[in-house]
Amino acid sequence: PPDAIFSSAGANDEHRKFLCLGPVARPGRMISCKLDDTGYQEGTGNMAHKDLREFTAALQSGGDLVVIDEAVDWDQELAGIGRLSCEQGGPAFMFNTVKDYAGWRVLANPVTGWRRYAVALGLPAGTPVRELYRIYAEREQNPIPPILVNSSPCKDVIIPESDIDLFDLPVPMVHDGDGGRYLGTWDLVISKDRGTGWVNWGMYRFMIHDERH
């Protein structure tokens, strides 16, 4: 299990805990990046959005995020809505009320589709796909240098290892007949061996087996 589970919660957030159904990273040292008010600028190394909240606000302002306050069931309903939207080229969803998980909200499909991918890069949602490839290739050659810090807003809520129960997270049951509930089904995972430094890139599924695994 991880050393701890980290969650971000702003001072004015009604929902104190948050689960994003997208790429999952193991908690570790925090990275802070240089920002300005204009988003990513070619050649400057600045990020397009300072955090996930700013990104989701950008999606919502462009009509690419639908906020659902009505209660949704984690057992197949939540994932079913997300899957249907993917198949029909629909929007991302912010589920503010999840059955059995008061205080949690779930973001689904944040970067599915070229429009949301463009917004994630700080570009207009209608940017042509060929242009997205070109810009991505350019930026890949100029990575943003990380700045290691001791604390970050994503550690506003910390659940220590001794208190971790993965079933406390609003993880969805995706399909009828699945072996369990999946934190991720199509994720890029970058892992590093602490002893040798060897790095592995791969796509893995994350199914919850019990409270700790």
JSON list of C-alpha atoms in Angstrom, two decimals:
[
{"chain": "A", "resi": 1, "resn": "PRO", "atom": "CA", "xyz": [0.00, 0.00, 0.00]},
{"chain": "A", "resi": 2, "resn": "PRO", "atom": "CA", "xyz": [1.07, 3.63, -0.34]},
{"chain": "A", "resi": 3, "resn": "ASP", "atom": "CA", "xyz": [2.68, 5.49, 2.55]},
{"chain": "A", "resi": 4, "resn": "ALA", "atom": "CA", "xyz": [-0.35, 7.74, 2.70]},
{"chain": "A", "resi": 5, "resn": "ILE", "atom": "CA", "xyz": [-3.26, 8.96, 0.61]},
{"chain": "A", "resi": 6, "resn": "PHE", "atom": "CA", "xyz": [-3.16, 12.63, -0.31]},
{"chain": "A", "resi": 7, "resn": "SER", "atom": "CA", "xyz": [-6.10, 14.81, -1.24]},
{"chain": "A", "resi": 8, "resn": "SER", "atom": "CA", "xyz": [-6.49, 18.46, -2.12]},
{"chain": "A", "resi": 9, "resn": "ALA", "atom": "CA", "xyz": [-9.10, 20.67, -0.54]},
{"chain": "A", "resi": 10, "resn": "GLY", "atom": "CA", "xyz": [-9.32, 24.42, -0.88]},
{"chain": "A", "resi": 11, "resn": "ALA", "atom": "CA", "xyz": [-10.39, 26.57, 2.03]},
{"chain": "A", "resi": 12, "resn": "ASN", "atom": "CA", "xyz": [-13.71, 27.41, 0.34]},
{"chain": "A", "resi": 13, "resn": "ASP", "atom": "CA", "xyz": [-14.44, 23.93, -0.98]},
{"chain": "A", "resi": 14, "resn": "GLU", "atom": "CA", "xyz": [-17.78, 22.46, 0.02]},
{"chain": "A", "resi": 15, "resn": "HIS", "atom": "CA", "xyz": [-16.45, 19.04, -0.97]},
{"chain": "A", "resi": 16, "resn": "ARG", "atom": "CA", "xyz": [-13.36, 18.27, 1.04]},
{"chain": "A", "resi": 17, "resn": "LYS", "atom": "CA", "xyz": [-12.26, 15.17, -0.86]},
{"chain": "A", "resi": 18, "resn": "PHE", "atom": "CA", "xyz": [-11.78, 14.50, -4.53]},
{"chain": "A", "resi": 19, "resn": "LEU", "atom": "CA", "xyz": [-11.17, 11.50, -6.81]},
{"chain": "A", "resi": 20, "resn": "CYS", "atom": "CA", "xyz": [-10.10, 11.93, -10.43]},
{"chain": "A", "resi": 21, "resn": "LEU", "atom": "CA", "xyz": [-10.74, 8.96, -12.72]},
{"chain": "A", "resi": 22, "resn": "GLY", "atom": "CA", "xyz": [-7.65, 9.42, -14.85]},
{"chain": "A", "resi": 23, "resn": "PRO", "atom": "CA", "xyz": [-3.90, 8.89, -14.57]},
{"chain": "A", "resi": 24, "resn": "VAL", "atom": "CA", "xyz": [-2.90, 7.81, -11.07]},
{"chain": "A", "resi": 25, "resn": "ALA", "atom": "CA", "xyz": [0.45, 8.74, -9.53]},
{"chain": "A", "resi": 26, "resn": "ARG", "atom": "CA", "xyz": [1.97, 7.38, -6.35]},
{"chain": "A", "resi": 27, "resn": "PRO", "atom": "CA", "xyz": [2.19, 10.10, -3.69]},
{"chain": "A", "resi": 28, "resn": "GLY", "atom": "CA", "xyz": [5.71, 11.32, -3.12]},
{"chain": "A", "resi": 29, "resn": "ARG", "atom": "CA", "xyz": [7.73, 14.52, -3.21]},
{"chain": "A", "resi": 30, "resn": "MET", "atom": "CA", "xyz": [5.75, 17.51, -4.33]},
{"chain": "A", "resi": 31, "resn": "ILE", "atom": "CA", "xyz": [6.51, 19.39, -7.55]},
{"chain": "A", "resi": 32, "resn": "SER", "atom": "CA", "xyz": [5.79, 23.08, -7.98]},
{"chain": "A", "resi": 33, "resn": "CYS", "atom": "CA", "xyz": [6.03, 24.76, -11.40]},
{"chain": "A", "resi": 34, "resn": "LYS", "atom": "CA", "xyz": [6.55, 28.37, -12.40]},
{"chain": "A", "resi": 35, "resn": "LEU", "atom": "CA", "xyz": [3.28, 30.01, -13.43]},
{"chain": "A", "resi": 36, "resn": "ASP", "atom": "CA", "xyz": [1.93, 33.26, -14.81]},
{"chain": "A", "resi": 37, "resn": "ASP", "atom": "CA", "xyz": [-1.53, 34.66, -15.52]},
{"chain": "A", "resi": 38, "resn": "THR", "atom": "CA", "xyz": [-1.52, 33.91, -19.24]},
{"chain": "A", "resi": 39, "resn": "GLY", "atom": "CA", "xyz": [-1.05, 30.14, -19.15]},
{"chain": "A", "resi": 40, "resn": "TYR", "atom": "CA", "xyz": [1.55, 28.28, -21.16]},
{"chain": "A", "resi": 41, "resn": "GLN", "atom": "CA", "xyz": [3.69, 30.48, -23.37]},
{"chain": "A", "resi": 42, "resn": "GLU", "atom": "CA", "xyz": [5.94, 29.03, -26.04]},
{"chain": "A", "resi": 43, "resn": "GLY", "atom": "CA", "xyz": [9.55, 29.06, -24.90]},
{"chain": "A", "resi": 44, "resn": "THR", "atom": "CA", "xyz": [8.83, 30.10, -21.31]},
{"chain": "A", "resi": 45, "resn": "GLY", "atom": "CA", "xyz": [8.28, 26.67, -19.73]},
{"chain": "A", "resi": 46, "resn": "ASN", "atom": "CA", "xyz": [5.10, 27.81, -17.95]},
{"chain": "A", "resi": 47, "resn": "MET", "atom": "CA", "xyz": [2.22, 25.42, -17.44]},
{"chain": "A", "resi": 48, "resn": "ALA", "atom": "CA", "xyz": [-1.20, 25.99, -18.99]},
{"chain": "A", "resi": 49, "resn": "HIS", "atom": "CA", "xyz": [-3.12, 25.50, -15.72]},
{"chain": "A", "resi": 50, "resn": "LYS", "atom": "CA", "xyz": [-1.78, 25.83, -12.19]},
{"chain": "A", "resi": 51, "resn": "ASP", "atom": "CA", "xyz": [-3.91, 22.92, -10.87]},
{"chain": "A", "resi": 52, "resn": "LEU", "atom": "CA", "xyz": [-6.81, 20.57, -11.60]},
{"chain": "A", "resi": 53, "resn": "ARG", "atom": "CA", "xyz": [-9.39, 23.08, -10.35]},
{"chain": "A", "resi": 54, "resn": "GLU", "atom": "CA", "xyz": [-8.23, 25.67, -12.86]},
{"chain": "A", "resi": 55, "resn": "PHE", "atom": "CA", "xyz": [-8.30, 23.05, -15.63]},
{"chain": "A", "resi": 56, "resn": "THR", "atom": "CA", "xyz": [-11.84, 21.92, -14.79]},
{"chain": "A", "resi": 57, "resn": "ALA", "atom": "CA", "xyz": [-12.98, 25.55, -14.67]},
{"chain": "A", "resi": 58, "resn": "ALA", "atom": "CA", "xyz": [-11.57, 26.00, -18.18]},
{"chain": "A", "resi": 59, "resn": "LEU", "atom": "CA", "xyz": [-13.42, 22.90, -19.36]},
{"chain": "A", "resi": 60, "resn": "GLN", "atom": "CA", "xyz": [-16.69, 24.08, -17.83]},
{"chain": "A", "resi": 61, "resn": "SER", "atom": "CA", "xyz": [-16.41, 27.56, -19.34]},
{"chain": "A", "resi": 62, "resn": "GLY", "atom": "CA", "xyz": [-16.08, 25.99, -22.79]},
{"chain": "A", "resi": 63, "resn": "GLY", "atom": "CA", "xyz": [-18.99, 23.60, -22.37]},
{"chain": "A", "resi": 64, "resn": "ASP", "atom": "CA", "xyz": [-16.78, 20.51, -22.07]},
{"chain": "A", "resi": 65, "resn": "LEU", "atom": "CA", "xyz": [-17.64, 19.73, -18.44]},
{"chain": "A", "resi": 66, "resn": "VAL", "atom": "CA", "xyz": [-21.08, 18.98, -17.03]},
{"chain": "A", "resi": 67, "resn": "VAL", "atom": "CA", "xyz": [-21.56, 19.25, -13.26]},
{"chain": "A", "resi": 68, "resn": "ILE", "atom": "CA", "xyz": [-24.06, 16.77, -11.80]},
{"chain": "A", "resi": 69, "resn": "ASP", "atom": "CA", "xyz": [-25.35, 17.47, -8.29]},
{"chain": "A", "resi": 70, "resn": "GLU", "atom": "CA", "xyz": [-27.93, 14.66, -8.29]},
{"chain": "A", "resi": 71, "resn": "ALA", "atom": "CA", "xyz": [-26.76, 11.53, -6.47]},
{"chain": "A", "resi": 72, "resn": "VAL", "atom": "CA", "xyz": [-25.12, 8.91, -8.70]},
{"chain": "A", "resi": 73, "resn": "ASP", "atom": "CA", "xyz": [-24.40, 5.28, -7.76]},
{"chain": "A", "resi": 74, "resn": "TRP", "atom": "CA", "xyz": [-20.76, 4.13, -7.73]},
{"chain": "A", "resi": 75, "resn": "ASP", "atom": "CA", "xyz": [-22.00, 0.66, -8.73]},
{"chain": "A", "resi": 76, "resn": "GLN", "atom": "CA", "xyz": [-21.97, 0.78, -12.57]},
{"chain": "A", "resi": 77, "resn": "GLU", "atom": "CA", "xyz": [-24.08, 3.93, -12.96]},
{"chain": "A", "resi": 78, "resn": "LEU", "atom": "CA", "xyz": [-21.21, 6.43, -12.59]},
{"chain": "A", "resi": 79, "resn": "ALA", "atom": "CA", "xyz": [-18.91, 4.50, -14.92]},
{"chain": "A", "resi": 80, "resn": "GLY", "atom": "CA", "xyz": [-21.76, 3.83, -17.35]},
{"chain": "A", "resi": 81, "resn": "ILE", "atom": "CA", "xyz": [-22.46, 7.54, -17.77]},
{"chain": "A", "resi": 82, "resn": "GLY", "atom": "CA", "xyz": [-18.78, 8.19, -18.37]},
{"chain": "A", "resi": 83, "resn": "ARG", "atom": "CA", "xyz": [-18.42, 5.36, -20.89]},
{"chain": "A", "resi": 84, "resn": "LEU", "atom": "CA", "xyz": [-21.52, 6.39, -22.86]},
{"chain": "A", "resi": 85, "resn": "SER", "atom": "CA", "xyz": [-20.22, 9.94, -23.06]},
{"chain": "A", "resi": 86, "resn": "CYS", "atom": "CA", "xyz": [-16.91, 8.66, -24.45]},
{"chain": "A", "resi": 87, "resn": "GLU", "atom": "CA", "xyz": [-18.68, 6.58, -27.09]},
{"chain": "A", "resi": 88, "resn": "GLN", "atom": "CA", "xyz": [-20.86, 9.49, -28.18]},
{"chain": "A", "resi": 89, "resn": "GLY", "atom": "CA", "xyz": [-18.21, 12.22, -28.06]},
{"chain": "A", "resi": 90, "resn": "GLY", "atom": "CA", "xyz": [-19.82, 13.82, -25.02]},
{"chain": "A", "resi": 91, "resn": "PRO", "atom": "CA", "xyz": [-18.42, 15.97, -22.20]},
{"chain": "A", "resi": 92, "resn": "ALA", "atom": "CA", "xyz": [-16.51, 15.27, -19.02]},
{"chain": "A", "resi": 93, "resn": "PHE", "atom": "CA", "xyz": [-18.51, 15.00, -15.79]},
{"chain": "A", "resi": 94, "resn": "MET", "atom": "CA", "xyz": [-18.08, 16.26, -12.26]},
{"chain": "A", "resi": 95, "resn": "PHE", "atom": "CA", "xyz": [-20.21, 14.09, -9.98]},
{"chain": "A", "resi": 96, "resn": "ASN", "atom": "CA", "xyz": [-20.70, 16.12, -6.80]},
{"chain": "A", "resi": 97, "resn": "THR", "atom": "CA", "xyz": [-22.78, 13.52, -4.95]},
{"chain": "A", "resi": 98, "resn": "VAL", "atom": "CA", "xyz": [-21.79, 9.84, -4.91]},
{"chain": "A", "resi": 99, "resn": "LYS", "atom": "CA", "xyz": [-23.96, 7.26, -3.15]},
{"chain": "A", "resi": 100, "resn": "ASP", "atom": "CA", "xyz": [-22.45, 6.12, 0.18]},
{"chain": "A", "resi": 101, "resn": "TYR", "atom": "CA", "xyz": [-19.63, 8.69, -0.07]},
{"chain": "A", "resi": 102, "resn": "ALA", "atom": "CA", "xyz": [-20.74, 11.95, 1.48]},
{"chain": "A", "resi": 103, "resn": "GLY", "atom": "CA", "xyz": [-18.24, 14.76, 0.98]},
{"chain": "A", "resi": 104, "resn": "TRP", "atom": "CA", "xyz": [-16.56, 13.14, -2.02]},
{"chain": "A", "resi": 105, "resn": "ARG", "atom": "CA", "xyz": [-16.85, 14.13, -5.66]},
{"chain": "A", "resi": 106, "resn": "VAL", "atom": "CA", "xyz": [-15.61, 12.35, -8.77]},
{"chain": "A", "resi": 107, "resn": "LEU", "atom": "CA", "xyz": [-14.27, 13.79, -12.03]},
{"chain": "A", "resi": 108, "resn": "ALA", "atom": "CA", "xyz": [-14.71, 11.49, -15.03]},
{"chain": "A", "resi": 109, "resn": "ASN", "atom": "CA", "xyz": [-13.24, 11.77, -18.57]},
{"chain": "A", "resi": 110, "resn": "PRO", "atom": "CA", "xyz": [-11.07, 14.86, -17.96]},
{"chain": "A", "resi": 111, "resn": "VAL", "atom": "CA", "xyz": [-8.88, 14.34, -21.04]},
{"chain": "A", "resi": 112, "resn": "THR", "atom": "CA", "xyz": [-10.91, 12.07, -23.31]},
{"chain": "A", "resi": 113, "resn": "GLY", "atom": "CA", "xyz": [-11.32, 13.65, -26.73]},
{"chain": "A", "resi": 114, "resn": "TRP", "atom": "CA", "xyz": [-9.18, 16.12, -28.66]},
{"chain": "A", "resi": 115, "resn": "ARG", "atom": "CA", "xyz": [-11.06, 19.18, -27.38]},
{"chain": "A", "resi": 116, "resn": "ARG", "atom": "CA", "xyz": [-10.20, 18.51, -23.73]},
{"chain": "A", "resi": 117, "resn": "TYR", "atom": "CA", "xyz": [-6.68, 17.49, -24.64]},
{"chain": "A", "resi": 118, "resn": "ALA", "atom": "CA", "xyz": [-6.24, 20.86, -26.35]},
{"chain": "A", "resi": 119, "resn": "VAL", "atom": "CA", "xyz": [-7.56, 22.70, -23.29]},
{"chain": "A", "resi": 120, "resn": "ALA", "atom": "CA", "xyz": [-5.16, 20.72, -21.10]},
{"chain": "A", "resi": 121, "resn": "LEU", "atom": "CA", "xyz": [-2.34, 22.13, -23.24]},
{"chain": "A", "resi": 122, "resn": "GLY", "atom": "CA", "xyz": [-3.69, 25.66, -22.83]},
{"chain": "A", "resi": 123, "resn": "LEU", "atom": "CA", "xyz": [-4.91, 25.82, -26.44]},
{"chain": "A", "resi": 124, "resn": "PRO", "atom": "CA", "xyz": [-8.33, 26.60, -27.95]},
{"chain": "A", "resi": 125, "resn": "ALA", "atom": "CA", "xyz": [-10.63, 23.56, -27.76]},
{"chain": "A", "resi": 126, "resn": "GLY", "atom": "CA", "xyz": [-11.00, 23.52, -31.55]},
{"chain": "A", "resi": 127, "resn": "THR", "atom": "CA", "xyz": [-7.27, 23.30, -32.30]},
{"chain": "A", "resi": 128, "resn": "PRO", "atom": "CA", "xyz": [-6.74, 20.87, -35.24]},
{"chain": "A", "resi": 129, "resn": "VAL", "atom": "CA", "xyz": [-5.34, 17.46, -34.31]},
{"chain": "A", "resi": 130, "resn": "ARG", "atom": "CA", "xyz": [-2.30, 17.88, -36.56]},
{"chain": "A", "resi": 131, "resn": "GLU", "atom": "CA", "xyz": [-1.49, 21.14, -34.75]},
{"chain": "A", "resi": 132, "resn": "LEU", "atom": "CA", "xyz": [-1.82, 19.39, -31.38]},
{"chain": "A", "resi": 133, "resn": "TYR", "atom": "CA", "xyz": [0.76, 16.83, -32.46]},
{"chain": "A", "resi": 134, "resn": "ARG", "atom": "CA", "xyz": [3.11, 19.57, -33.62]},
{"chain": "A", "resi": 135, "resn": "ILE", "atom": "CA", "xyz": [2.83, 21.57, -30.41]},
{"chain": "A", "resi": 136, "resn": "TYR", "atom": "CA", "xyz": [3.20, 18.46, -28.26]},
{"chain": "A", "resi": 137, "resn": "ALA", "atom": "CA", "xyz": [6.38, 17.47, -30.10]},
{"chain": "A", "resi": 138, "resn": "GLU", "atom": "CA", "xyz": [7.81, 20.97, -29.60]},
{"chain": "A", "resi": 139, "resn": "ARG", "atom": "CA", "xyz": [7.03, 21.06, -25.89]},
{"chain": "A", "resi": 140, "resn": "GLU", "atom": "CA", "xyz": [8.38, 17.58, -25.37]},
{"chain": "A", "resi": 141, "resn": "GLN", "atom": "CA", "xyz": [11.78, 18.94, -26.33]},
{"chain": "A", "resi": 142, "resn": "ASN", "atom": "CA", "xyz": [11.52, 21.67, -23.68]},
{"chain": "A", "resi": 143, "resn": "PRO", "atom": "CA", "xyz": [10.36, 20.03, -20.43]},
{"chain": "A", "resi": 144, "resn": "ILE", "atom": "CA", "xyz": [9.51, 22.19, -17.43]},
{"chain": "A", "resi": 145, "resn": "PRO", "atom": "CA", "xyz": [12.20, 21.84, -14.76]},
{"chain": "A", "resi": 146, "resn": "PRO", "atom": "CA", "xyz": [10.63, 20.65, -11.50]},
{"chain": "A", "resi": 147, "resn": "ILE", "atom": "CA", "xyz": [11.04, 22.53, -8.23]},
{"chain": "A", "resi": 148, "resn": "LEU", "atom": "CA", "xyz": [10.95, 20.26, -5.18]},
{"chain": "A", "resi": 149, "resn": "VAL", "atom": "CA", "xyz": [9.05, 21.69, -2.22]},
{"chain": "A", "resi": 150, "resn": "ASN", "atom": "CA", "xyz": [8.19, 20.41, 1.25]},
{"chain": "A", "resi": 151, "resn": "SER", "atom": "CA", "xyz": [4.45, 21.06, 1.13]},
{"chain": "A", "resi": 152, "resn": "SER", "atom": "CA", "xyz": [1.73, 21.63, -1.44]},
{"chain": "A", "resi": 153, "resn": "PRO", "atom": "CA", "xyz": [-2.07, 22.18, -1.60]},
{"chain": "A", "resi": 154, "resn": "CYS", "atom": "CA", "xyz": [-2.49, 18.56, -2.73]},
{"chain": "A", "resi": 155, "resn": "LYS", "atom": "CA", "xyz": [-1.54, 17.60, 0.84]},
{"chain": "A", "resi": 156, "resn": "ASP", "atom": "CA", "xyz": [-4.36, 19.58, 2.45]},
{"chain": "A", "resi": 157, "resn": "VAL", "atom": "CA", "xyz": [-5.92, 16.27, 3.48]},
{"chain": "A", "resi": 158, "resn": "ILE", "atom": "CA", "xyz": [-3.56, 13.47, 4.56]},
{"chain": "A", "resi": 159, "resn": "ILE", "atom": "CA", "xyz": [-4.69, 9.96, 5.48]},
{"chain": "A", "resi": 160, "resn": "PRO", "atom": "CA", "xyz": [-1.77, 8.19, 7.22]},
{"chain": "A", "resi": 161, "resn": "GLU", "atom": "CA", "xyz": [-0.86, 4.62, 6.33]},
{"chain": "A", "resi": 162, "resn": "SER", "atom": "CA", "xyz": [-2.35, 3.25, 9.54]},
{"chain": "A", "resi": 163, "resn": "ASP", "atom": "CA", "xyz": [-5.79, 4.63, 8.62]},
{"chain": "A", "resi": 164, "resn": "ILE", "atom": "CA", "xyz": [-5.86, 3.74, 4.92]},
{"chain": "A", "resi": 165, "resn": "ASP", "atom": "CA", "xyz": [-8.91, 1.80, 3.73]},
{"chain": "A", "resi": 166, "resn": "LEU", "atom": "CA", "xyz": [-9.23, 1.84, -0.06]},
{"chain": "A", "resi": 167, "resn": "PHE", "atom": "CA", "xyz": [-12.96, 1.25, 0.25]},
{"chain": "A", "resi": 168, "resn": "ASP", "atom": "CA", "xyz": [-13.20, 4.71, 1.81]},
{"chain": "A", "resi": 169, "resn": "LEU", "atom": "CA", "xyz": [-12.59, 6.05, -1.72]},
{"chain": "A", "resi": 170, "resn": "PRO", "atom": "CA", "xyz": [-15.57, 6.32, -4.12]},
{"chain": "A", "resi": 171, "resn": "VAL", "atom": "CA", "xyz": [-14.03, 3.86, -6.56]},
{"chain": "A", "resi": 172, "resn": "PRO", "atom": "CA", "xyz": [-16.58, 2.73, -9.17]},
{"chain": "A", "resi": 173, "resn": "MET", "atom": "CA", "xyz": [-17.65, -0.73, -10.18]},
{"chain": "A", "resi": 174, "resn": "VAL", "atom": "CA", "xyz": [-17.27, -0.38, -13.92]},
{"chain": "A", "resi": 175, "resn": "HIS", "atom": "CA", "xyz": [-18.96, -3.46, -15.42]},
{"chain": "A", "resi": 176, "resn": "ASP", "atom": "CA", "xyz": [-21.30, -6.19, -14.25]},
{"chain": "A", "resi": 177, "resn": "GLY", "atom": "CA", "xyz": [-19.15, -9.27, -13.71]},
{"chain": "A", "resi": 178, "resn": "ASP", "atom": "CA", "xyz": [-15.89, -7.42, -13.03]},
{"chain": "A", "resi": 179, "resn": "GLY", "atom": "CA", "xyz": [-13.66, -8.96, -10.38]},
{"chain": "A", "resi": 180, "resn": "GLY", "atom": "CA", "xyz": [-13.79, -5.78, -8.33]},
{"chain": "A", "resi": 181, "resn": "ARG", "atom": "CA", "xyz": [-13.82, -2.00, -8.35]},
{"chain": "A", "resi": 182, "resn": "TYR", "atom": "CA", "xyz": [-11.20, -0.26, -10.48]},
{"chain": "A", "resi": 183, "resn": "LEU", "atom": "CA", "xyz": [-9.25, 2.85, -9.56]},
{"chain": "A", "resi": 184, "resn": "GLY", "atom": "CA", "xyz": [-7.94, 2.88, -13.11]},
{"chain": "A", "resi": 185, "resn": "THR", "atom": "CA", "xyz": [-8.51, 0.86, -16.28]},
{"chain": "A", "resi": 186, "resn": "TRP", "atom": "CA", "xyz": [-6.34, 2.61, -18.88]},
{"chain": "A", "resi": 187, "resn": "ASP", "atom": "CA", "xyz": [-3.50, 4.37, -17.13]},
{"chain": "A", "resi": 188, "resn": "LEU", "atom": "CA", "xyz": [0.06, 5.25, -17.96]},
{"chain": "A", "resi": 189, "resn": "VAL", "atom": "CA", "xyz": [2.20, 4.27, -14.98]},
{"chain": "A", "resi": 190, "resn": "ILE", "atom": "CA", "xyz": [5.80, 5.39, -14.49]},
{"chain": "A", "resi": 191, "resn": "SER", "atom": "CA", "xyz": [7.55, 3.54, -11.69]},
{"chain": "A", "resi": 192, "resn": "LYS", "atom": "CA", "xyz": [11.13, 3.61, -10.45]},
{"chain": "A", "resi": 193, "resn": "ASP", "atom": "CA", "xyz": [13.00, 0.97, -8.49]},
{"chain": "A", "resi": 194, "resn": "ARG", "atom": "CA", "xyz": [14.25, 2.64, -5.33]},
{"chain": "A", "resi": 195, "resn": "GLY", "atom": "CA", "xyz": [17.30, 0.43, -5.16]},
{"chain": "A", "resi": 196, "resn": "THR", "atom": "CA", "xyz": [18.55, 0.31, -8.76]},
{"chain": "A", "resi": 197, "resn": "GLY", "atom": "CA", "xyz": [16.95, 3.43, -10.20]},
{"chain": "A", "resi": 198, "resn": "TRP", "atom": "CA", "xyz": [15.54, 1.41, -13.11]},
{"chain": "A", "resi": 199, "resn": "VAL", "atom": "CA", "xyz": [12.44, 3.08, -14.60]},
{"chain": "A", "resi": 200, "resn": "ASN", "atom": "CA", "xyz": [9.46, 1.26, -16.11]},
{"chain": "A", "resi": 201, "resn": "TRP", "atom": "CA", "xyz": [6.67, 2.73, -18.24]},
{"chain": "A", "resi": 202, "resn": "GLY", "atom": "CA", "xyz": [3.51, 0.70, -18.73]},
{"chain": "A", "resi": 203, "resn": "MET", "atom": "CA", "xyz": [-0.27, 0.61, -18.88]},
{"chain": "A", "resi": 204, "resn": "TYR", "atom": "CA", "xyz": [-1.91, -1.23, -16.00]},
{"chain": "A", "resi": 205, "resn": "ARG", "atom": "CA", "xyz": [-5.31, -1.76, -14.45]},
{"chain": "A", "resi": 206, "resn": "PHE", "atom": "CA", "xyz": [-5.83, -0.99, -10.75]},
{"chain": "A", "resi": 207, "resn": "MET", "atom": "CA", "xyz": [-8.42, -3.21, -9.09]},
{"chain": "A", "resi": 208, "resn": "ILE", "atom": "CA", "xyz": [-9.09, -3.01, -5.36]},
{"chain": "A", "resi": 209, "resn": "HIS", "atom": "CA", "xyz": [-8.69, -6.44, -3.74]},
{"chain": "A", "resi": 210, "resn": "ASP", "atom": "CA", "xyz": [-9.21, -5.48, -0.11]},
{"chain": "A", "resi": 211, "resn": "GLU", "atom": "CA", "xyz": [-8.83, -2.52, 2.28]},
{"chain": "A", "resi": 212, "resn": "ARG", "atom": "CA", "xyz": [-5.06, -2.35, 1.72]},
{"chain": "A", "resi": 213, "resn": "HIS", "atom": "CA", "xyz": [-4.44, -3.68, -1.79]}
]
